[in-house]
XYZ file of C-alpha atoms in Angstrom:
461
model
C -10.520 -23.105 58.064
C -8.337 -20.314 58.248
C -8.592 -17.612 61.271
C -7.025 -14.486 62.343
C -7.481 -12.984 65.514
C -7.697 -9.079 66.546
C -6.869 -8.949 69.448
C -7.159 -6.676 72.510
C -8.700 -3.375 70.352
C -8.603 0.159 72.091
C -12.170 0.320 70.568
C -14.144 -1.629 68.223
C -17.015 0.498 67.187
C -19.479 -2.306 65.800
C -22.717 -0.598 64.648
C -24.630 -2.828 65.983
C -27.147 -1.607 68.214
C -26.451 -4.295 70.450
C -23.029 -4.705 71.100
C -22.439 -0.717 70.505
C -18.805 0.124 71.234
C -16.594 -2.254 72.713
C -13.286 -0.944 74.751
C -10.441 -4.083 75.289
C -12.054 -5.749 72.913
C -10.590 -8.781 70.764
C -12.361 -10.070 67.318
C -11.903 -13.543 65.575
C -12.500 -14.662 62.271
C -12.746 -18.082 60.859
C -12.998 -18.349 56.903
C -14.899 -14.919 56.036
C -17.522 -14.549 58.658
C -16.973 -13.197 62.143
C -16.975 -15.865 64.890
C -16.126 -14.029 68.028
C -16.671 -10.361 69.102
C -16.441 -9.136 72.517
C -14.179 -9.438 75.752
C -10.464 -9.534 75.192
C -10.303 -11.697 78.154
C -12.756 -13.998 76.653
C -11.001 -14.281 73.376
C -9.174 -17.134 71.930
C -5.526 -16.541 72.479
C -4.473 -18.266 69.519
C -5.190 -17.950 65.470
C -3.449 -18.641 62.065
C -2.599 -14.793 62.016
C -2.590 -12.495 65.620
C -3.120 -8.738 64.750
C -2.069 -6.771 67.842
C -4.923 -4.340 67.530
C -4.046 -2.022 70.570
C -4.220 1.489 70.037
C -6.148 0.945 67.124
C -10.451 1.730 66.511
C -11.468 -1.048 64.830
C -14.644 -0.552 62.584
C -16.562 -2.340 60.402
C -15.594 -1.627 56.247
C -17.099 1.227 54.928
C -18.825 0.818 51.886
C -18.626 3.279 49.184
C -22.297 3.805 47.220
C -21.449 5.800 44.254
C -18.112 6.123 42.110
C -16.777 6.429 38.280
C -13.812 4.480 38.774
C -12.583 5.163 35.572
C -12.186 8.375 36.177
C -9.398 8.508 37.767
C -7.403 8.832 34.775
C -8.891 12.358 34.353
C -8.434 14.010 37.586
C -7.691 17.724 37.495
C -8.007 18.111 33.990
C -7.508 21.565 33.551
C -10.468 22.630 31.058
C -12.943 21.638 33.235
C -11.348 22.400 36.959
C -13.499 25.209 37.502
C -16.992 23.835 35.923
C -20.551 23.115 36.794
C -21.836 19.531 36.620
C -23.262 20.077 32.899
C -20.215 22.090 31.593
C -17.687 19.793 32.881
C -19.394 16.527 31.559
C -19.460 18.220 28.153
C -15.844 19.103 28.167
C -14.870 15.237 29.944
C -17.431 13.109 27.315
C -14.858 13.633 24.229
C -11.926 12.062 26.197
C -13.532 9.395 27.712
C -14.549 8.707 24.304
C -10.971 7.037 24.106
C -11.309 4.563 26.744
C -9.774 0.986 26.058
C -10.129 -2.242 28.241
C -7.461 -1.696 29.416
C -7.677 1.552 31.066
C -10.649 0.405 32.382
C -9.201 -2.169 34.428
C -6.323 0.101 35.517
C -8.048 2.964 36.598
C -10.526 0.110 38.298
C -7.630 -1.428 40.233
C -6.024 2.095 41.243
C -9.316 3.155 42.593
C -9.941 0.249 44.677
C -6.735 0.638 45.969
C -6.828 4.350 46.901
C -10.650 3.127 48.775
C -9.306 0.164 50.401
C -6.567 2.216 51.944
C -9.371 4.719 53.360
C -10.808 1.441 55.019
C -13.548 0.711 52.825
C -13.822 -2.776 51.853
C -17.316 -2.477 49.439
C -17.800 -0.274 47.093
C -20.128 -0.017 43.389
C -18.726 1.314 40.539
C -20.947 3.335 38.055
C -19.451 2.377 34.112
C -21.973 3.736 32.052
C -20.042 4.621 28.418
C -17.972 1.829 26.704
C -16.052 2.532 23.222
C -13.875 0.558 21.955
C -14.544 -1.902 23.200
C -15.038 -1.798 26.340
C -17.025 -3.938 28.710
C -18.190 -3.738 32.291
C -16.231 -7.052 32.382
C -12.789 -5.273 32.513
C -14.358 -3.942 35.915
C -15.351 -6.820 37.147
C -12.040 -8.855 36.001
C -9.806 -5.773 37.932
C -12.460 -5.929 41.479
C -11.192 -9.895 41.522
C -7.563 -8.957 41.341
C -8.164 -6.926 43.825
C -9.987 -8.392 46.347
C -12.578 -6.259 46.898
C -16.159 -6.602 47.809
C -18.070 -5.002 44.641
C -21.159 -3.930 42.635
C -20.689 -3.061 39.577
C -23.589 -1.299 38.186
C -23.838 -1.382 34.262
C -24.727 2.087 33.346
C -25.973 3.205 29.723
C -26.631 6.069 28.141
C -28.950 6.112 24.799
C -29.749 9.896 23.675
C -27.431 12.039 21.996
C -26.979 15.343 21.614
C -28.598 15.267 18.281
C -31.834 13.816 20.114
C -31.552 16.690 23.119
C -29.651 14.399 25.386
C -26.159 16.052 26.852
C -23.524 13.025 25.935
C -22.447 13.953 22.364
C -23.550 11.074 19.851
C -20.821 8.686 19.613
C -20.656 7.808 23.190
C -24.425 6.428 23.483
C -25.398 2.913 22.368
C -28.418 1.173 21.302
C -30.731 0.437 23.809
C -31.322 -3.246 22.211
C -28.042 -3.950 23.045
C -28.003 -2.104 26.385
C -30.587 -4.152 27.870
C -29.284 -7.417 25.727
C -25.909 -7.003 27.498
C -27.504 -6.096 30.804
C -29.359 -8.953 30.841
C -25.641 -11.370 29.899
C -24.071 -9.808 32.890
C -26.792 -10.579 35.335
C -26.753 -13.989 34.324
C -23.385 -14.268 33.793
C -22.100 -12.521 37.252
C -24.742 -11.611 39.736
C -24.768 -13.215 42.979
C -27.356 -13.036 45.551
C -26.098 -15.546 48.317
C -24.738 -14.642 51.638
C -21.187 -12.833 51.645
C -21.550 -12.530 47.787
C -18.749 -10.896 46.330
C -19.581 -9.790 43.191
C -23.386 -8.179 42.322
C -24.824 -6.243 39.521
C -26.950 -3.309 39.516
C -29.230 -2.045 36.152
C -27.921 1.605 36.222
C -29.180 4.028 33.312
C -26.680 6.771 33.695
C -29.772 10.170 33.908
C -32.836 11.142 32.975
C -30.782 13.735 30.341
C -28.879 10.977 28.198
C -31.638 7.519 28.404
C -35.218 7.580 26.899
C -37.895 7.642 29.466
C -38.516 3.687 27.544
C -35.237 2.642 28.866
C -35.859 3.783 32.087
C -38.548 1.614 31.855
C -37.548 -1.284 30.388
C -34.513 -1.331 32.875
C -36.436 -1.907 35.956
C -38.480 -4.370 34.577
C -35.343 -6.612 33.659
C -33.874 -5.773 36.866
C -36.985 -6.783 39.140
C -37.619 -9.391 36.530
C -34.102 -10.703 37.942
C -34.031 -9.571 41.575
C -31.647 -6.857 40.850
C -30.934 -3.458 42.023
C -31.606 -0.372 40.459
C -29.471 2.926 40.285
C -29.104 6.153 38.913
C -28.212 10.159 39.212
C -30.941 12.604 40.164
C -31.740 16.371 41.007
C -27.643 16.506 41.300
C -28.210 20.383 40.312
C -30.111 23.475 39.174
C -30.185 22.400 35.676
C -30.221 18.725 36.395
C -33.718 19.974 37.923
C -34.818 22.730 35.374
C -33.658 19.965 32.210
C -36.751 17.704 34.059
C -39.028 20.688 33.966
C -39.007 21.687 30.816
C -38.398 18.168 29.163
C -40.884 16.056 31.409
C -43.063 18.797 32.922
C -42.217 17.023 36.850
C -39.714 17.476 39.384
C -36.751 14.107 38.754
C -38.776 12.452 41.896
C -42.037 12.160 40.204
C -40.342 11.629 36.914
C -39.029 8.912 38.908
C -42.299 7.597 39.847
C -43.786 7.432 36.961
C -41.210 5.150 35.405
C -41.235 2.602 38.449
C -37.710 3.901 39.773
C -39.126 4.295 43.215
C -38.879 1.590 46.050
C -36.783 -0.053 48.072
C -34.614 -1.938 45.386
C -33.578 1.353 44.538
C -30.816 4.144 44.713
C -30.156 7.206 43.536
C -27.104 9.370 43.467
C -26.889 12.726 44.539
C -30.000 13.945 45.040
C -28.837 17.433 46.122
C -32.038 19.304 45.181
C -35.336 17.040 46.596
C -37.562 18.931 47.854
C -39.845 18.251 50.894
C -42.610 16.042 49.016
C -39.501 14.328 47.111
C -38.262 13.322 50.737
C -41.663 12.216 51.584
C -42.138 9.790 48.453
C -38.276 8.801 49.028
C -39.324 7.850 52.622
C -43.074 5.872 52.058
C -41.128 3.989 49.121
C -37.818 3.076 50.670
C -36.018 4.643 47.628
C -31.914 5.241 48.609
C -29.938 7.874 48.697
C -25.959 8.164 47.861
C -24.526 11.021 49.264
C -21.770 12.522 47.470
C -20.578 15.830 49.453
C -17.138 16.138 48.023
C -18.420 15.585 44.679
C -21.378 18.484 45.246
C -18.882 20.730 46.611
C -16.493 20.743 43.751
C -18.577 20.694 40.743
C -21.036 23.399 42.979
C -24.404 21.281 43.147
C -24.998 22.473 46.600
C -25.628 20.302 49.807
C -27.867 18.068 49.940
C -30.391 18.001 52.824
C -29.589 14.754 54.607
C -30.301 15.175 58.010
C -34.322 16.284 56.565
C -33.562 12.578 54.643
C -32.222 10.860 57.666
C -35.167 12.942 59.812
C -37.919 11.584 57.109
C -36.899 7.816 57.139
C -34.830 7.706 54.017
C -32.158 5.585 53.170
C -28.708 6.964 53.306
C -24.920 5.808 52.305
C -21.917 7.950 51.138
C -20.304 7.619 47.780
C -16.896 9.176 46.758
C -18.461 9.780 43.291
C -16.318 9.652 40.008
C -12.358 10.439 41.165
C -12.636 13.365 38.294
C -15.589 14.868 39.768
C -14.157 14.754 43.767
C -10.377 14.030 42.347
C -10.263 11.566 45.420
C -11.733 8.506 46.985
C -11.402 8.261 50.380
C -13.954 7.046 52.079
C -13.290 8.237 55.945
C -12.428 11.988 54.513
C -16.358 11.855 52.655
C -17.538 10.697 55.513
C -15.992 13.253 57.922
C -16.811 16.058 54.714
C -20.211 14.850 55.309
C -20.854 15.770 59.095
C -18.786 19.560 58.388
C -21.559 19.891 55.395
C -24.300 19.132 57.105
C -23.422 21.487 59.774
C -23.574 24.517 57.578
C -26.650 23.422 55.299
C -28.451 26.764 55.999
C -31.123 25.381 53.843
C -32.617 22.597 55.852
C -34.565 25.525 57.825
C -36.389 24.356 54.807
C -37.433 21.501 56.100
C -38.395 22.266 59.593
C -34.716 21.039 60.449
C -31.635 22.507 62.442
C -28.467 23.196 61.143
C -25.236 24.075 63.416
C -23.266 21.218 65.128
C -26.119 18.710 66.124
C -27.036 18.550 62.545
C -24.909 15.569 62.441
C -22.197 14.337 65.097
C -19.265 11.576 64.389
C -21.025 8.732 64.989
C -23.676 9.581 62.525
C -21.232 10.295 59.956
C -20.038 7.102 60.792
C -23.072 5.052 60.630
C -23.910 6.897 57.179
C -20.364 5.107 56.027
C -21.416 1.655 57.765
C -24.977 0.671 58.035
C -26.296 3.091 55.686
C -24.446 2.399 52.667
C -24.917 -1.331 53.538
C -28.671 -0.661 53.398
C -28.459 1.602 50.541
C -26.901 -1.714 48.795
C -29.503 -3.740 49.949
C -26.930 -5.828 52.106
C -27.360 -7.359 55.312
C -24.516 -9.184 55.591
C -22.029 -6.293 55.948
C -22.107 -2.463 57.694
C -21.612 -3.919 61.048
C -19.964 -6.179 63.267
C -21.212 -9.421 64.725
C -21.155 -12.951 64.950
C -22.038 -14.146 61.761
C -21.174 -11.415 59.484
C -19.007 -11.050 56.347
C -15.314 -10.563 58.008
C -15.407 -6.873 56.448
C -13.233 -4.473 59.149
C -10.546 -1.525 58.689
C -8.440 -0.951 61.918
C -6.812 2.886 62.410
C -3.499 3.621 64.440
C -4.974 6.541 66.686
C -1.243 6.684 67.664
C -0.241 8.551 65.253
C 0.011 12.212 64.958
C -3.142 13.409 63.092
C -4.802 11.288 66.362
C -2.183 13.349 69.088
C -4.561 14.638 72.377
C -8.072 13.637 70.509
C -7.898 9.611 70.530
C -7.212 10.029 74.451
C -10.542 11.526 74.747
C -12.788 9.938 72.293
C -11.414 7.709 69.804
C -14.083 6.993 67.465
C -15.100 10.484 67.641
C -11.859 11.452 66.421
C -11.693 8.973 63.672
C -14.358 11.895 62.433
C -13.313 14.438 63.725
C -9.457 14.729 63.358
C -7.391 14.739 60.124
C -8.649 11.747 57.892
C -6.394 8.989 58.363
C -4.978 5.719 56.439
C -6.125 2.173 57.647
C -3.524 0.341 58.918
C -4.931 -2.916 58.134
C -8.252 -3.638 56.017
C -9.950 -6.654 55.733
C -12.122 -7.952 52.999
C -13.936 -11.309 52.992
C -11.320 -12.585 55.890
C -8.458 -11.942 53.945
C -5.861 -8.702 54.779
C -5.391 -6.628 51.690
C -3.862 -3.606 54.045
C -1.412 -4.976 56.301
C 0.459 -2.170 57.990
C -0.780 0.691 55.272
C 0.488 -1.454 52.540
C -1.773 -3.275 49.781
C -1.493 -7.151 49.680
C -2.800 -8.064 46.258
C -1.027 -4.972 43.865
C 2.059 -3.777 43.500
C 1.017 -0.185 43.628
C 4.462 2.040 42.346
C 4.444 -0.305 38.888
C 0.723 -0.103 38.710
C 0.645 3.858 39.415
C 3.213 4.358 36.744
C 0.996 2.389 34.230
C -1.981 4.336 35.072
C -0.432 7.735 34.784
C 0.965 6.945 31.336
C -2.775 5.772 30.575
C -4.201 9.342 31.588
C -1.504 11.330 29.192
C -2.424 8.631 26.140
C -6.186 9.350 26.861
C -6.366 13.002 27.475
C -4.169 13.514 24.117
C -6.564 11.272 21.927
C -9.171 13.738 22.131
């Protein structure tokens, strides 16, 4: 058995709601699991590796809900900078018509990277078009080089333009061979078990580009297998007027009907609920990722979390699709998700305040932690204790961005203050950030492969 100590932690901010926040604090792993959290002067003084951990927070990985990893080879395309959610999928769909495998797992790899330097150590990915051919495999092959804890969701979409969907016609598939290869991948990859690494999700990409039969059929192969669900919904005005006028409901009971309610369930977005919406998101269980950086760019709006959080709803962050937010870093959604929810004039709407105790740090923080580890249906990560998965990010609150906050309150400022870089981040008990470098990639060769990559793919179109 391998084991690395961190020892003698300014703060570790567990999330447990027993151990709460722990100040002179030491941490020991053995293998991949937690073995020791509490006391520095209780500690073992000895380990295979000895992080000296003070002035550092040490918190548990975040873990990222929602995200187009592929994406990242279109950031800041210039056509579609300054477009709604609609508009700027219709102006992306023709370039990510030229995907190859291999810019899958590139763009997969540099994502990961650019997340497990924010500290998170989990994260699902959301691949739901694959030409030439393209597989949710290359994802899945890139998360193992990596290191990183992962879901991969296998996304789909079936309706063309031609048949009133948005995705123009090329870019859908046959919905034989959607659920055919959903099914392979389940079999071939998912993993229930304790401190699983790799799981798969059944993930139709939106009620405008799947038939309401695929919607269906997809839950029942993913409950048929134990599987997770996922999806986008009511990300916008005309994400909600496209489910008036096509379905005749709001996207919640359009939801309903087709069994995508419960609490094997999550949706992205959800910007535009309404108050019964909450309810039936609350009495089922049904998930939430919250996306604010991705809402605030493309112009959704902000989504009325604390009336979620209020209600009983599950709630995790995602970064969404690096093209959509044009980064992923988990700590700055988090912290862009307590300044939102402070000026969400709307949730007077739902009986709810807005202003500063809309939501403090350390809800922002637990949204990042335990929420997106319920979200994911995953108990064996989004806090710290004995026993579970060895998933932690340490911080430097030495540094500048840190300078007269960390003195006062340092896991407050971990919110609060300039979003920083983990110094270390650990996945699974092994260190892929040591000192704010990766481990397991060799990022300057891998950055100039990806970059040449996005020029070949934006100029097939």
């Amino acid at each position: 058995m391998s084991t690395i100590l961190i020892r003698n932690a300014d703060c570790i901010a567990t999330q447990d709601d027993t151990l709460g926040e722990l100040h002179g604090a030491s941490l020991l792993i053995r293998d991949n699991l937690i073995a020791y959290i509490g006391p520095a002067t209780d500690a073992p003084t000895t380990a295979d590796t000895v992080i000296d951990a003070s002035g550092h927070v040490v918190i548990p990985g975040l873990v990222n809900t929602h995200h187009h990893m592929y994406q990242s080879l279109t950031r800041a395309i210039p056509a579609v900078q300054n477009a709604e959610l609609f508009s700027w999928l219709r102006g992306l769909y023709p370039i990510w018509a030229g995907l190859t495998p291999e810019m899958v797992q590139v763009s997969t790899q540099v994502a990961m990277a650019e997340l497990l330097l924010s500290g998170c150590t989990t994260s699902s990915d959301h691949l739901y078009i694959y030409p030439n051919g393209v597989r949710l495999d290359d994802s899945i092959e890139a998360a193992t080089v990596v290191g990183m804890r992962f879901v991969a969701t296998r996304g789909s979409m079936s309706v063309g333009a031609s048949q009133g969907g948005l995705p123009p016609d090329r870019v859908v598939e046959r919905e034989a061979d959607i659920l055919k290869d959903t099914q392979r991948l389940i079999e071939s990859f998912h993993d229930s078990r304790h401190g699983a690494m790799i799981q798969i999700a059944v993930a139709p990409c939106s009620p405008f580009s799947v038939s309401r039969d695929l919607m269906r059929e997809s839950a029942r192969l993913a409950r048929s297998y134990g599987v997770r669900l996922h999806t986008h919904l009511a990300e916008n005005d005309h994400d909600i007027l496209y489910s008036r006028e096509k379905f005749g409901c709001t996207p919640a009971e359009y939801a309903q009907d087709l069994g995508w309610l419960g609490d094997d369930v999550w949706h992205a977005h959800c910007v535009k609920l309404d108050a019964p919406s909450i309810a039936l998101f609350a009495r089922t269980g049904t998930g939430v990722a919250h996306c604010p950086c991705s809402n605030m760019r493309l112009a959704s709006g902000i989504a009325p979390i604390r009336a979620m959080l209020d209600a009983g709803v599950p709630v995790g962050l995602g970064v969404d699709g690096s093209a959509s937010n044009d980064a992923a870093h988990m700590l700055n959604e988090a912290r862009q998700a307590l300044l939102l929810a402070r000026v969400g004039r709307s949730l007077e709407l739902f009986g709810c305040d807005h202003g500063p105790a809309a939501m403090t740090a350390r809800d922002a923080l637990r949204l990042a932690t335990r929420g997106g580890a319920k979200v994911l249906g995953r108990k064996d990560i989004g806090h710290l204790a004995v026993g579970m998965c060895a998933d932690i990010a340490l911080f430097d609150i030495r540094t500048l961005g840190f300078a007269g906050g960390a003195v006062h309150d340092p896991v407050g400022s971990l919110l609060l203050c300039a979003s920083a870089q983990a110094a270390y981040t650990i996945v699974n008990g092994k260190i892929l950030v040591k000192a704010g470098q990766l481990t397991t990639l060799d990022l300057p060769p891998l950055l100039e492969r990806h970059n040449k990559l996005a020029v070949q793919l934006a100029n097939t179109n």
